[in-house]
Coordinates of C-alpha atoms in Angstrom, one line a residue:
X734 CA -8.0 -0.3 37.4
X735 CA -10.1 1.5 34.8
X736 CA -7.6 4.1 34.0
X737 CA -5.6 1.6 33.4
X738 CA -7.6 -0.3 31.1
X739 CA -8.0 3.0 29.4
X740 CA -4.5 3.8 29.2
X741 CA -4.0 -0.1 27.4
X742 CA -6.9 0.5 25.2
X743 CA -5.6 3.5 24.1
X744 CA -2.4 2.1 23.6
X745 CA -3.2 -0.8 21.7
X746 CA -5.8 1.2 19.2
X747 CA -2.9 3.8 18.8
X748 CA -0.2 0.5 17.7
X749 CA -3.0 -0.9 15.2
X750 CA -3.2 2.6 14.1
X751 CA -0.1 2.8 13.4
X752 CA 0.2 -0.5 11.7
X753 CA -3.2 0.4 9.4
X754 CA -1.5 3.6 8.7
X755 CA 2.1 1.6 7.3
X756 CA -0.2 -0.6 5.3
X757 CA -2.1 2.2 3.8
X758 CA 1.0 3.6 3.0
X759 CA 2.7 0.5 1.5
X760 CA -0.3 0.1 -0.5
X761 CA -0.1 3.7 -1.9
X762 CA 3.3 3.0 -3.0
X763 CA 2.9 0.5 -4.8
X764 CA -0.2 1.5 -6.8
X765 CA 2.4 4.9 -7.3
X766 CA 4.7 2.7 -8.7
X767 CA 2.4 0.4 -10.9
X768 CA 1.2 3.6 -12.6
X769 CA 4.7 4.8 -12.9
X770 CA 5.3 1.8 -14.8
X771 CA 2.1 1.7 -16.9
X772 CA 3.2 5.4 -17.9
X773 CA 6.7 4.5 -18.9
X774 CA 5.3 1.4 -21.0
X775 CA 2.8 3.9 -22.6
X776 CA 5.7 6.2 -23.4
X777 CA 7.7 3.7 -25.2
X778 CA 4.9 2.3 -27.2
X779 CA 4.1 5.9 -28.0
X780 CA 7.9 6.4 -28.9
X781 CA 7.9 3.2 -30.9
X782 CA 5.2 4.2 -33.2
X783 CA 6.8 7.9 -33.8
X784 CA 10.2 6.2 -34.6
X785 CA 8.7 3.7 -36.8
X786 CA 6.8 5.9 -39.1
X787 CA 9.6 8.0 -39.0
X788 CA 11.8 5.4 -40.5
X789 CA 9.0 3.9 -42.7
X790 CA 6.5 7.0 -43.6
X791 CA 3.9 6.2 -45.3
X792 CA 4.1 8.2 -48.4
X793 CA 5.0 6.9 -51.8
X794 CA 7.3 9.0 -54.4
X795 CA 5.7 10.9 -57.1
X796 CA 7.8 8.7 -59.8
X797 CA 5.9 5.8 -57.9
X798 CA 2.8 7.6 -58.4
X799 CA 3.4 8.3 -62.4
X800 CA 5.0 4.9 -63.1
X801 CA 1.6 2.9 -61.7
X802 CA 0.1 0.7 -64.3
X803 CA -3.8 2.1 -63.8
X804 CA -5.4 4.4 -62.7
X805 CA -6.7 1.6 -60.0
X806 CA -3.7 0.6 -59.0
X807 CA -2.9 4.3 -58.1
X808 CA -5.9 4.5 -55.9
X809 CA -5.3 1.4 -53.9
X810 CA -1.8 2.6 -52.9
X811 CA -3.6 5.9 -51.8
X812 CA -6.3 4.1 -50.2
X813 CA -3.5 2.0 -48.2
X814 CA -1.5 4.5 -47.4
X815 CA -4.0 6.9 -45.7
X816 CA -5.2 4.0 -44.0
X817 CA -1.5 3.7 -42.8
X818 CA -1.7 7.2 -41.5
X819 CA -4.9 6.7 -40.0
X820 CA -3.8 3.8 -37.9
X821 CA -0.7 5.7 -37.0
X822 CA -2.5 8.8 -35.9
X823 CA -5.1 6.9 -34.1
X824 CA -2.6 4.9 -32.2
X825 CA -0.6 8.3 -31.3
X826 CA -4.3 9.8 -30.2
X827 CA -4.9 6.7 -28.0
X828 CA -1.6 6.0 -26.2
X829 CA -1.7 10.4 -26.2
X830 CA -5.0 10.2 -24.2
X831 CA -3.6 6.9 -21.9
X832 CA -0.9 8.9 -20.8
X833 CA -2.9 11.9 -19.9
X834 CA -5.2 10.0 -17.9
X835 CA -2.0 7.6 -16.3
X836 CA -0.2 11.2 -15.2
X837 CA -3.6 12.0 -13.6
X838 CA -3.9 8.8 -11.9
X839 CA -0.4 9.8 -11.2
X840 CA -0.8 12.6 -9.1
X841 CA -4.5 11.2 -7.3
X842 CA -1.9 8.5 -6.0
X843 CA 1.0 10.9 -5.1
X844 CA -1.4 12.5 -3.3
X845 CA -2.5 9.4 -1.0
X846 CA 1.1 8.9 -0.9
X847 CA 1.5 12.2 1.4
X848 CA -1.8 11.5 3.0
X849 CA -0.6 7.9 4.4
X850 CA 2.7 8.7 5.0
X851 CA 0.6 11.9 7.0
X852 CA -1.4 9.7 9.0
X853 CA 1.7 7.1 9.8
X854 CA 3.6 10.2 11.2
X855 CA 0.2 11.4 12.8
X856 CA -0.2 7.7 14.4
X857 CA 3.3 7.4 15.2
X858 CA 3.4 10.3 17.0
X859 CA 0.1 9.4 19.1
X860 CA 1.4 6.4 19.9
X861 CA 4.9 8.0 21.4
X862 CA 2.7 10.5 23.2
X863 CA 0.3 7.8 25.1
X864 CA 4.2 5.6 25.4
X865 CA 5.2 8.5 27.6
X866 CA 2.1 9.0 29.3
X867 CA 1.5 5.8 30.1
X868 CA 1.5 5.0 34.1
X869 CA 3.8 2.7 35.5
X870 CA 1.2 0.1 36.2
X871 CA 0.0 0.3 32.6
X872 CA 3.3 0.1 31.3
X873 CA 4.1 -3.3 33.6
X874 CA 1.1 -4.7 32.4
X875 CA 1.7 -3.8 28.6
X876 CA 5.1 -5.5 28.7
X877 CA 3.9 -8.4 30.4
X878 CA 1.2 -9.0 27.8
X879 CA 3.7 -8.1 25.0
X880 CA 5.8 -11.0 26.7
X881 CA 3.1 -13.5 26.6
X882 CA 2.3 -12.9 23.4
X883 CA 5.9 -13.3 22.2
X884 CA 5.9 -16.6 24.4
X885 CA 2.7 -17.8 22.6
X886 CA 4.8 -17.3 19.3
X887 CA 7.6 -19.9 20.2
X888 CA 7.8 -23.3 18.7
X889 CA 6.8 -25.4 21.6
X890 CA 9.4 -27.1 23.2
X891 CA 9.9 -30.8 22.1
X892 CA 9.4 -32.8 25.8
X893 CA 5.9 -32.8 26.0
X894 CA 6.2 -32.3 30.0
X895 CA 8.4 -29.3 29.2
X896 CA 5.5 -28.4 26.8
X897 CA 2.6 -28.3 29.3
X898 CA 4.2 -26.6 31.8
X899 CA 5.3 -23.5 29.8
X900 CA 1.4 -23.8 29.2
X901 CA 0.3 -24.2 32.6
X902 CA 2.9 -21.2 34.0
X903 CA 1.0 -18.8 30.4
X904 CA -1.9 -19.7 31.8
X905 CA -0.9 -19.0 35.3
X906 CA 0.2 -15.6 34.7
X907 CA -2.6 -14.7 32.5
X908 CA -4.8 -15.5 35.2
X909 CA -3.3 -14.0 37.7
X910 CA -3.6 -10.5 35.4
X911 CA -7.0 -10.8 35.6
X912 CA -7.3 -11.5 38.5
X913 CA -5.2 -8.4 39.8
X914 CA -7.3 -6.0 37.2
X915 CA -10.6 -7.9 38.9
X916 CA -9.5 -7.2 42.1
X917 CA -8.1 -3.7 41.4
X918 CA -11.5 -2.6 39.8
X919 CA -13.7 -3.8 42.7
X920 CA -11.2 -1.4 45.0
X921 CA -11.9 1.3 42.9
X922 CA -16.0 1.1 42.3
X923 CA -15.5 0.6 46.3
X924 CA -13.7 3.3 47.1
X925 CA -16.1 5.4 44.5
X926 CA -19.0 4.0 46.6
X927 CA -17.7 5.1 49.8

């Protein structure tokens, strides 16, 4: 009947639903946890460089300073060592500035982490509703498809005659579903027309 193609319809847009919803949500987790990652690698690169100019600054003694041969020689260990700092600093500033933008990536992705796992709870639920709802005939005819389809997925058996006729009796009993939803649809637009 047509309600009851409605009711399969239904059922089987509600279960793809529900599988596009876990994929969406499998696919927010892991971009969660690739960023989680990315910010813990940032923080230890950012850690390294604090602890290594900790344990090597770059400043030189003022004995150093005063014990230089020229006047030139004192500049270029000046020169060097700002440069040092610089590089340092500039490092800090740009692992600083990746981490604020990987903590705001962060929480974008948290956020489509509780709008998936949302929608799989809002899909799941549909989909229990129209299980409970659906009419008997609907439901014989959803587990005889689901069958089927979970016949279609064994290996085939190795004796070819065994082979073709599990075909033949697939075939058979697909047919004879159509057939039965043809013949229940022309009863209905009859019965409409009377």
């Amino acid at each position: 009947s047509t309600q009851i193609t409605e009711q399969l319809e239904a059922y089987e847009s509600a279960k793809g639903e529900v599988t596009s919803a876990n994929m969406t949500l499998v696919e927010a987790d892991a971009a969660l946890s690739e960023t989680e990652f990315l910010i813990e690698e940032t923080t230890i690169e950012s850690d390294r460089v604090v602890v290594d100019a900790f344990i090597s600054p770059p400043s030189e003694s003022a004995l150093e300073v005063l014990s230089a041969d020229s006047l030139v020689e004192v500049t270029v260990k000046e020169t060097l060592l700002g440069m040092e700092t610089d590089r340092r600093v500039d490092s800090l500033t740009t692992l600083a500035e990746a981490l604020d933008e990987q903590e705001e990536l962060k929480a974008e992705q948290e956020e489509a982490l509780e709008a998936a796992e949302l929608a799989r709870a809002e899909a799941e639920a549909k989909l229990a509703d129209l299980e409970t709802t659906l009419s008997e005939q609907a439901s014989f005819v959803a587990e005889v498809e689901a069958a089927l389809a979970a016949q279609e997925g064994l290996p085939e058996p190795s004796d070819p005659e065994e082979a073709a006729a599990r075909t033949e009796r697939l075939q058979e009993i697909a047919a004879a579903l159509d057939s039965a939803q043809t013949a229940r649809e022309i009863r209905e637009a009859a019965q409409r027309a009377e």
